[in-house]
Tab-separated table of C-alpha atoms and ligand atoms in Angstrom:
chain	number	residue	atom	x	y	z
A	3	MET	CA	-66.996	-33.450	-14.311
A	4	ASP	CA	-64.414	-34.285	-16.915
A	5	ASP	CA	-64.289	-30.639	-18.016
A	6	LEU	CA	-63.667	-29.620	-14.445
A	7	ARG	CA	-60.972	-32.216	-14.074
A	8	LEU	CA	-59.176	-31.264	-17.283
A	9	LYS	CA	-59.480	-27.555	-16.531
A	10	PHE	CA	-57.920	-27.763	-13.063
A	11	LEU	CA	-55.223	-30.302	-13.915
A	12	ASP	CA	-54.233	-28.098	-16.831
A	13	LEU	CA	-54.172	-24.918	-14.732
A	14	ILE	CA	-52.175	-26.653	-11.990
A	15	SER	CA	-49.601	-27.929	-14.440
A	16	LYS	CA	-49.082	-24.422	-15.826
A	17	THR	CA	-48.755	-22.723	-12.443
A	18	GLU	CA	-45.366	-21.212	-11.718
A	19	SER	CA	-45.664	-20.034	-8.104
A	20	GLU	CA	-46.933	-21.270	-4.774
A	21	GLU	CA	-49.158	-18.195	-4.443
A	22	ALA	CA	-50.917	-18.915	-7.753
A	23	LEU	CA	-51.283	-22.551	-6.691
A	24	GLU	CA	-53.053	-21.470	-3.501
A	25	VAL	CA	-55.479	-19.362	-5.535
A	26	LEU	CA	-56.251	-22.431	-7.657
A	27	ARG	CA	-56.788	-24.580	-4.567
A	28	VAL	CA	-59.376	-22.105	-3.268
A	29	GLN	CA	-61.012	-21.938	-6.704
A	30	ALA	CA	-61.376	-25.725	-6.852
A	31	LEU	CA	-61.566	-27.066	-3.316
A	32	GLY	CA	-62.261	-23.991	-1.133
A	33	LYS	CA	-65.634	-23.523	0.572
A	34	LYS	CA	-67.044	-21.844	-2.505
A	35	GLY	CA	-64.800	-23.732	-4.910
A	36	GLU	CA	-66.171	-25.292	-8.026
A	37	VAL	CA	-65.698	-28.891	-6.836
A	38	SER	CA	-67.156	-28.052	-3.424
A	39	LEU	CA	-70.246	-26.510	-5.047
A	40	ARG	CA	-70.734	-29.738	-6.998
A	41	MET	CA	-70.487	-31.689	-3.765
A	42	ARG	CA	-73.198	-29.555	-2.282
A	43	GLN	CA	-75.457	-30.362	-5.222
A	44	LEU	CA	-75.323	-34.058	-4.236
A	45	GLY	CA	-78.076	-33.368	-1.679
A	46	GLN	CA	-80.559	-32.570	-4.426
A	47	MET	CA	-79.905	-35.791	-6.330
A	48	THR	CA	-81.707	-39.085	-6.256
A	49	PRO	CA	-80.017	-41.808	-4.206
A	50	GLU	CA	-78.987	-43.602	-7.437
A	51	GLU	CA	-77.432	-40.497	-8.918
A	52	ARG	CA	-75.724	-39.765	-5.622
A	53	ARG	CA	-74.282	-43.281	-5.425
A	54	GLU	CA	-72.726	-42.783	-8.804
A	55	GLN	CA	-71.697	-39.126	-8.600
A	56	GLY	CA	-70.570	-39.139	-4.950
A	57	PRO	CA	-67.544	-41.405	-5.311
A	58	ALA	CA	-66.697	-39.817	-8.663
A	59	LEU	CA	-66.670	-36.330	-7.115
A	60	ASN	CA	-64.626	-37.582	-4.164
A	61	ALA	CA	-62.161	-39.124	-6.577
A	62	LEU	CA	-61.999	-35.841	-8.487
A	63	LYS	CA	-61.411	-33.945	-5.277
A	64	ASP	CA	-58.635	-36.364	-4.288
A	65	GLU	CA	-57.070	-36.179	-7.727
A	66	ILE	CA	-56.982	-32.357	-7.743
A	67	HIS	CA	-55.697	-32.347	-4.180
A	68	ALA	CA	-52.927	-34.777	-5.112
A	69	ALA	CA	-52.045	-32.693	-8.178
A	70	LEU	CA	-51.836	-29.556	-5.995
A	71	VAL	CA	-49.574	-31.278	-3.466
A	72	ALA	CA	-47.332	-32.710	-6.185
A	73	LYS	CA	-47.061	-29.354	-7.907
A	74	LYS	CA	-46.280	-27.614	-4.633
A	75	THR	CA	-43.444	-30.058	-3.954
A	76	ALA	CA	-42.156	-29.615	-7.521
A	77	LEU	CA	-42.140	-25.813	-7.142
A	78	LYS	CA	-40.327	-26.080	-3.785
A	79	ASN	CA	-37.691	-28.367	-5.305
A	80	LYS	CA	-37.240	-26.073	-8.246
A	81	ALA	CA	-36.694	-23.081	-5.946
A	82	LEU	CA	-34.190	-25.072	-3.894
A	83	ASP	CA	-32.313	-26.180	-7.027
A	84	GLU	CA	-32.095	-22.595	-8.132
A	85	ARG	CA	-30.736	-21.484	-4.753
A	86	LEU	CA	-28.183	-24.258	-4.756
A	87	ARG	CA	-27.098	-23.257	-8.236
A	88	ASN	CA	-26.772	-19.567	-7.338
A	89	GLU	CA	-25.214	-20.003	-3.941
A	90	TRP	CA	-22.699	-22.504	-5.203
A	91	LEU	CA	-19.325	-22.186	-3.566
A	92	ASP	CA	-16.070	-23.869	-4.505
A	93	VAL	CA	-14.643	-24.795	-1.127
A	94	THR	CA	-11.458	-26.032	-2.762
A	95	LEU	CA	-10.463	-22.463	-3.700
A	96	PRO	CA	-7.620	-20.980	-1.612
A	97	SER	CA	-9.073	-18.991	1.277
A	98	ARG	CA	-6.975	-15.900	0.575
A	99	TRP	CA	-5.808	-14.540	-2.761
A	100	ARG	CA	-2.083	-14.049	-3.052
A	101	PRO	CA	-1.516	-10.308	-3.092
A	102	ARG	CA	-0.803	-9.192	-6.657
A	103	GLY	CA	0.772	-5.864	-5.747
A	104	SER	CA	4.281	-5.526	-4.419
A	105	LEU	CA	6.278	-3.025	-2.435
A	106	HIS	CA	8.484	-0.754	-4.498
A	107	PRO	CA	12.208	-1.113	-3.699
A	108	VAL	CA	12.224	2.519	-2.491
A	109	SER	CA	9.458	1.729	0.010
A	110	GLN	CA	11.258	-1.445	1.028
A	111	ALA	CA	14.599	0.358	1.502
A	112	THR	CA	12.859	3.147	3.466
A	113	GLU	CA	11.269	0.552	5.757
A	114	GLU	CA	14.628	-1.126	6.232
A	115	VAL	CA	16.430	2.151	7.021
A	116	THR	CA	13.649	3.054	9.450
A	117	ALA	CA	13.849	-0.320	11.191
A	118	ILE	CA	17.604	0.049	11.704
A	119	PHE	CA	17.519	3.614	13.011
A	120	SER	CA	14.454	2.977	15.185
A	121	ASP	CA	16.499	0.310	16.878
A	122	MET	CA	19.143	2.950	17.624
A	123	GLY	CA	16.572	5.293	19.174
A	124	PHE	CA	15.843	7.538	16.195
A	125	SER	CA	12.260	8.600	15.535
A	126	VAL	CA	10.874	9.538	12.117
A	127	ALA	CA	10.068	13.136	11.123
A	128	HIS	CA	8.540	14.478	7.924
A	129	GLY	CA	8.502	17.844	6.206
A	130	PRO	CA	6.837	19.368	3.136
A	131	ARG	CA	8.167	18.728	-0.360
A	132	ILE	CA	7.323	22.296	-1.344
A	133	GLU	CA	9.640	24.228	0.937
A	134	THR	CA	10.478	27.889	1.508
A	135	ASP	CA	13.936	28.877	0.374
A	136	TRP	CA	14.653	29.777	3.986
A	137	TYR	CA	14.287	26.180	5.207
A	138	ASN	CA	15.881	24.677	2.109
A	139	PHE	CA	18.889	27.051	2.021
A	140	ASP	CA	19.269	29.968	4.470
A	141	ALA	CA	18.612	28.029	7.677
A	142	LEU	CA	21.182	25.474	6.485
A	143	ASN	CA	23.844	28.152	6.191
A	144	ILE	CA	23.486	28.457	2.429
A	145	PRO	CA	23.088	32.232	1.953
A	146	GLU	CA	21.600	33.898	-1.098
A	147	HIS	CA	24.596	33.925	-3.439
A	148	HIS	CA	26.207	30.696	-2.266
A	149	PRO	CA	27.187	28.445	-5.195
A	150	ALA	CA	25.377	25.492	-3.578
A	151	ARG	CA	22.094	27.091	-4.641
A	152	THR	CA	22.935	26.751	-8.317
A	153	GLU	CA	24.810	23.466	-7.918
A	154	MET	CA	21.635	21.829	-6.704
A	155	ASP	CA	19.711	22.556	-9.921
A	156	THR	CA	16.761	23.812	-7.934
A	157	PHE	CA	13.177	23.837	-9.219
A	158	TYR	CA	11.669	27.168	-8.185
A	159	ILE	CA	7.937	27.678	-7.749
A	160	ARG	CA	6.635	30.601	-9.810
A	161	ARG	CA	5.314	33.475	-7.730
A	162	ALA	CA	2.670	35.949	-8.740
A	163	GLU	CA	4.018	39.398	-9.619
A	164	GLY	CA	4.458	41.433	-6.415
A	165	ALA	CA	3.510	38.455	-4.211
A	166	GLU	CA	4.143	38.812	-0.493
A	167	GLU	CA	4.783	35.176	0.415
A	168	PRO	CA	8.346	33.850	0.656
A	169	PRO	CA	9.973	32.240	-2.414
A	170	ARG	CA	9.287	28.507	-2.583
A	171	VAL	CA	11.229	25.632	-4.083
A	172	LEU	CA	10.769	21.889	-4.495
A	173	ARG	CA	13.100	20.809	-1.714
A	174	THR	CA	16.464	19.790	-3.122
A	175	HIS	CA	17.332	17.625	-0.107
A	176	THR	CA	15.802	16.362	3.145
A	177	SER	CA	18.108	18.607	5.215
A	178	PRO	CA	15.387	21.278	5.771
A	179	VAL	CA	13.514	18.712	7.877
A	180	GLN	CA	16.449	18.955	10.325
A	181	ILE	CA	15.422	22.565	11.019
A	182	ARG	CA	11.744	21.703	11.339
A	183	ALA	CA	12.515	18.805	13.692
A	184	MET	CA	14.688	21.036	15.891
A	185	GLU	CA	11.913	23.659	16.007
A	186	THR	CA	9.187	21.234	17.005
A	187	LEU	CA	11.068	18.655	19.074
A	188	GLY	CA	13.957	20.617	20.643
A	189	ALA	CA	17.104	18.984	22.033
A	190	PRO	CA	18.326	16.386	22.816
A	191	LEU	CA	17.161	14.947	19.528
A	192	ARG	CA	17.500	11.826	17.397
A	193	VAL	CA	15.515	11.767	14.158
A	194	ILE	CA	15.621	10.458	10.646
A	195	CYS	CA	13.674	12.207	7.890
A	196	PRO	CA	12.967	10.115	4.792
A	197	GLY	CA	11.242	11.482	1.709
A	198	GLY	CA	11.237	12.660	-1.876
A	199	VAL	CA	13.481	15.445	-3.130
A	200	TYR	CA	13.811	17.220	-6.490
A	201	ARG	CA	16.587	18.409	-8.784
A	202	ALA	CA	16.649	19.225	-12.489
A	203	ASP	CA	18.877	16.339	-13.528
A	204	TYR	CA	18.341	13.256	-15.700
A	205	ASP	CA	20.614	10.359	-16.664
A	206	GLN	CA	21.275	6.723	-15.675
A	207	THR	CA	21.936	7.641	-12.049
A	208	HIS	CA	19.852	10.831	-11.744
A	209	THR	CA	16.112	11.478	-11.916
A	210	PRO	CA	14.342	14.814	-11.281
A	211	MET	CA	12.666	13.256	-8.225
A	212	PHE	CA	14.490	10.875	-5.941
A	213	HIS	CA	14.597	9.942	-2.253
A	214	GLN	CA	16.847	10.749	0.628
A	215	VAL	CA	16.932	10.062	4.305
A	216	GLU	CA	18.329	12.673	6.614
A	217	GLY	CA	19.685	11.847	10.046
A	218	LEU	CA	20.178	14.221	12.934
A	219	CYS	CA	21.471	13.546	16.421
A	220	LEU	CA	21.964	16.335	18.958
A	221	ASP	CA	23.057	16.070	22.552
A	222	THR	CA	25.499	17.765	24.899
A	223	ASP	CA	28.469	15.563	24.069
A	224	THR	CA	27.708	13.873	20.735
A	225	SER	CA	30.853	13.575	18.673
A	226	MET	CA	32.246	12.505	15.310
A	227	ALA	CA	33.045	9.111	16.883
A	228	ASN	CA	29.318	8.569	17.474
A	229	LEU	CA	28.644	9.493	13.843
A	230	LYS	CA	31.156	6.931	12.665
A	231	TRP	CA	29.773	4.145	14.826
A	232	VAL	CA	26.163	4.863	13.859
A	233	LEU	CA	26.938	4.885	10.127
A	234	GLU	CA	29.064	1.734	10.276
A	235	GLU	CA	26.395	-0.037	12.267
A	236	PHE	CA	23.798	1.151	9.788
A	237	ALA	CA	25.751	0.030	6.709
A	238	ARG	CA	26.408	-3.416	8.185
A	239	SER	CA	22.746	-3.926	9.002
A	240	PHE	CA	21.370	-2.456	5.814
A	241	PHE	CA	23.579	-4.315	3.352
A	242	GLU	CA	23.369	-7.455	5.503
A	243	ILE	CA	27.114	-7.964	5.059
A	244	ASN	CA	29.412	-8.273	8.084
A	245	ASN	CA	32.682	-7.158	6.527
A	246	ILE	CA	31.341	-3.807	5.290
A	247	ASP	CA	34.146	-1.234	5.166
A	248	LEU	CA	33.475	2.511	5.194
A	249	ARG	CA	35.877	5.326	4.320
A	250	PHE	CA	35.331	8.793	5.766
A	251	ARG	CA	36.683	11.353	3.316
A	252	ALA	CA	37.078	15.031	4.252
A	253	SER	CA	34.605	17.134	2.318
A	254	HIS	CA	32.627	20.327	2.546
A	255	PHE	CA	28.965	21.076	3.172
A	256	PRO	CA	27.762	24.509	4.312
A	257	PHE	CA	25.638	22.925	7.062
A	258	THR	CA	28.362	20.809	8.706
A	259	GLU	CA	31.816	21.508	10.118
A	260	PRO	CA	33.798	19.350	9.796
A	261	SER	CA	32.192	17.444	6.920
A	262	ALA	CA	32.819	13.980	5.604
A	263	GLU	CA	31.666	12.071	2.590
A	264	VAL	CA	31.385	8.369	3.197
A	265	ASP	CA	32.419	5.718	0.689
A	266	ILE	CA	31.814	1.988	0.831
A	267	ARG	CA	34.452	-0.576	-0.197
A	268	CYS	CA	33.493	-2.574	-3.264
A	269	SER	CA	34.751	-4.516	-6.235
A	270	TRP	CA	33.612	-4.701	-9.838
A	271	GLU	CA	34.084	-8.081	-11.450
A	272	ASN	CA	32.668	-8.616	-14.942
A	273	GLY	CA	30.270	-5.788	-14.323
A	274	GLN	CA	29.173	-7.408	-11.030
A	275	LEU	CA	29.317	-5.149	-8.015
A	276	LYS	CA	30.355	-6.728	-4.692
A	277	LEU	CA	30.272	-4.785	-1.436
A	278	GLY	CA	32.739	-5.299	1.404
A	279	GLU	CA	35.660	-6.415	-0.782
A	280	GLY	CA	37.964	-5.117	-3.522
A	281	ASP	CA	39.849	-1.854	-4.003
A	282	ASP	CA	37.119	0.409	-5.333
A	283	TRP	CA	35.105	2.899	-3.317
A	284	LEU	CA	31.572	4.045	-3.928
A	285	GLU	CA	30.216	7.218	-2.377
A	286	ILE	CA	27.011	6.592	-0.441
A	287	LEU	CA	26.386	9.606	1.767
A	288	GLY	CA	27.343	13.033	3.105
A	289	SER	CA	27.720	13.780	6.788
A	290	GLY	CA	29.387	15.909	9.430
A	291	MET	CA	29.069	17.752	12.708
A	292	VAL	CA	26.116	20.129	12.494
A	293	HIS	CA	27.248	23.751	11.986
A	294	PRO	CA	26.478	25.952	15.026
A	295	LYS	CA	24.597	28.391	12.767
A	296	VAL	CA	22.278	25.565	11.717
A	297	ILE	CA	21.617	24.549	15.334
A	298	GLN	CA	20.840	28.178	16.066
A	299	ALA	CA	18.486	28.429	13.065
A	300	GLY	CA	16.618	25.475	14.573
A	301	GLY	CA	16.102	27.480	17.766
A	302	ILE	CA	18.551	25.459	19.877
A	303	ASP	CA	21.538	26.827	21.812
A	304	PRO	CA	24.706	25.732	19.961
A	305	ASP	CA	26.818	26.430	23.057
A	306	LYS	CA	24.890	23.733	24.896
A	307	TYR	CA	24.136	21.198	22.161
A	308	GLN	CA	26.179	19.688	19.393
A	309	GLY	CA	25.778	16.698	17.146
A	310	PHE	CA	26.019	15.046	13.788
A	311	ALA	CA	23.913	14.863	10.660
A	312	PHE	CA	23.972	12.847	7.509
A	313	GLY	CA	22.105	12.631	4.239
A	314	LEU	CA	21.870	9.530	2.119
A	315	GLY	CA	20.215	8.588	-1.151
A	316	ILE	CA	17.615	5.878	-0.569
A	317	ASP	CA	17.253	4.975	-4.246
A	318	ARG	CA	21.017	4.778	-4.495
A	319	ILE	CA	21.478	2.318	-1.624
A	320	ALA	CA	18.480	0.306	-2.902
A	321	MET	CA	20.225	0.035	-6.296
A	322	LEU	CA	23.413	-1.138	-4.597
A	323	LYS	CA	21.741	-3.647	-2.318
A	324	TYR	CA	19.388	-5.141	-4.862
A	325	GLY	CA	21.612	-4.873	-7.948
A	326	ILE	CA	19.340	-2.547	-9.902
A	327	PRO	CA	21.345	-0.958	-12.732
A	328	ASP	CA	19.274	2.025	-13.891
A	329	LEU	CA	17.686	4.553	-11.544
A	330	ARG	CA	15.235	5.757	-14.180
A	331	ALA	CA	13.431	2.395	-14.144
A	332	PHE	CA	12.423	3.118	-10.522
A	333	PHE	CA	9.911	5.649	-11.779
A	334	ASP	CA	8.725	4.088	-15.057
A	335	SER	CA	5.841	2.194	-13.392
A	336	ASP	CA	6.614	-0.834	-15.563
A	337	LEU	CA	4.708	-3.709	-13.948
A	338	ARG	CA	7.214	-6.310	-15.174
A	339	TRP	CA	9.999	-4.390	-13.424
A	340	LEU	CA	7.898	-3.997	-10.283
A	341	ARG	CA	7.120	-7.719	-10.190
A	342	HIS	CA	10.787	-8.544	-10.596
A	343	TYR	CA	12.219	-6.093	-8.066
A	344	GLY	CA	9.163	-5.638	-5.821
A	345	PHE	CA	8.781	-7.026	-2.305
A	346	SER	CA	5.922	-8.798	-0.591
A	347	ALA	CA	3.731	-6.331	1.235
A	348	LEU	CA	3.440	-8.797	4.100
A	349	ASP	CA	7.175	-9.113	4.823
A	350	ILE	CA	7.717	-6.156	7.097
A	351	PRO	CA	11.454	-5.669	7.669
A	352	THR	CA	12.573	-6.173	11.243
A	353	LEU	CA	16.059	-6.574	12.657
A	354	HIS	CA	15.352	-9.855	14.425
A	355	ARG	CA	13.674	-11.560	11.466
A	356	GLY	CA	16.010	-10.177	8.830
A	357	LEU	CA	15.502	-7.060	6.754
A	358	SER	CA	14.982	-8.674	3.357
A	359	HIS	CA	14.468	-12.222	2.168
B	403	DAH	N1	21.929	17.531	1.916
B	403	DAH	C1	23.086	16.932	1.272
B	403	DAH	C2	22.762	16.655	-0.186
B	403	DAH	O1	21.638	16.550	-0.540
B	403	DAH	C3	23.447	15.637	1.948
B	403	DAH	C4	23.967	15.861	3.310
B	403	DAH	C5	25.337	16.036	3.501
B	403	DAH	C6	23.148	15.925	4.402
B	403	DAH	C7	25.845	16.230	4.755
B	403	DAH	C8	23.642	16.125	5.674
B	403	DAH	C9	25.009	16.286	5.823
B	403	DAH	O2	22.888	16.168	6.751
B	403	DAH	O3	25.509	16.455	7.084
B	403	DAH	O4	23.658	16.510	-0.956
C-alpha cells in the first residue's frame, strides 16, 4: 500500500496539466483504478485483515483524492497567474499617443489658402503634373516661338522617335488647370488650383519642383476691382495681419490683359522681415484679366464672359508667413526641420478658429 501511495503522490506532484491529472485520477480511483481494485479485494479477506486494511485503504483513497484536488487548484492558480502576467495592462498610460508626424508647411499653407478661398465661393480643381505643351503653353496664348517658353526653363518629356502623341512637359505653372477647369466646369466659374510645378532652377529661393495655386474667376461682369478686393482680402486673412498693404504693378503675361504683379509692403530690420510696414516691397504673385484667347481655348465665349486670374507661389508665401529662410530645406526631408516648422495634423485651418496657431 505504501508503494501505491508513493507512486501516485509522486506522479501527481509531477503532473503539469489538468488533463494528465484526470488520467491519474482514473488510474488510481476510477472504477478499475488500482486503489479501487484493492478495495474490492477486501471482500476476500478475513474480518481481522479487513478491519486493519479497510481504514488504511480508505485513508489512502482520501489522501490521493486530497492530493489530486490540491494539485488541480495549484494548476488552476498557475494558469491564472500566467494569464494575469501576459494580459497585464498599464492603465496609467495615456489613452492616445501624441502624433509624431507633422504637416509640412506647404500642406499647411495649401490648407490655409483653400480655407480662405472656399469661404469666398471658390472650389478646388486639380490637373496633371505631366501636361501637354498645348495646355501648358498654346492654350494660354504662349505660341511656339514665344520667349516665355524658354524663360520658364521647361523640363520636356522625351518622346520616342516618330511618336504620334503630343509633346509633353512637366507643367511649369498651375495655369493649365485654368483651361481644364473651363472645359469641364464651364462658366460662370470660381476655382483655385493648387499643386506642384517644375522648372530647371536651383538656388536659395528656387527649387526644380515647387508649388503654386492658380485662381480663376469668370462671370459676365467680373472686373479688375473684384480681383483687387479678392487678393487684398486673401492677403489679410492669410498673413493674419490687418494692415497688409498690396501694390498692383503693371506687368505682362501672355494669358492676361491687362496684367499686374502684386507686391506686399514689408520692412527688413536686422535681417528680420516684417509684413504690413516699412518701405520695401516683395513680389508675391502675378495676376490680370484673363485674355479672351485663353477663355476661348477653354471653350467659353469671351464675348459673354470675362474675369480675372492669378498665380501665386505657395512655398513662397509659406516662407514669408512662417519666417523660413531657405526654400531648399522644404524638400530635404530633414526630420529636425520638419519637427521645427511642421504643424499638428489635428489643427485643421478654419477661418473662424484661426488659420494657424
Ligand atoms: N503662371 C504664372 C507663373 O507661373 C503666374 C500667373 C501670372 C498666373 C498671372 C496667372 C496670372 O493666372 O494671371 O509665373
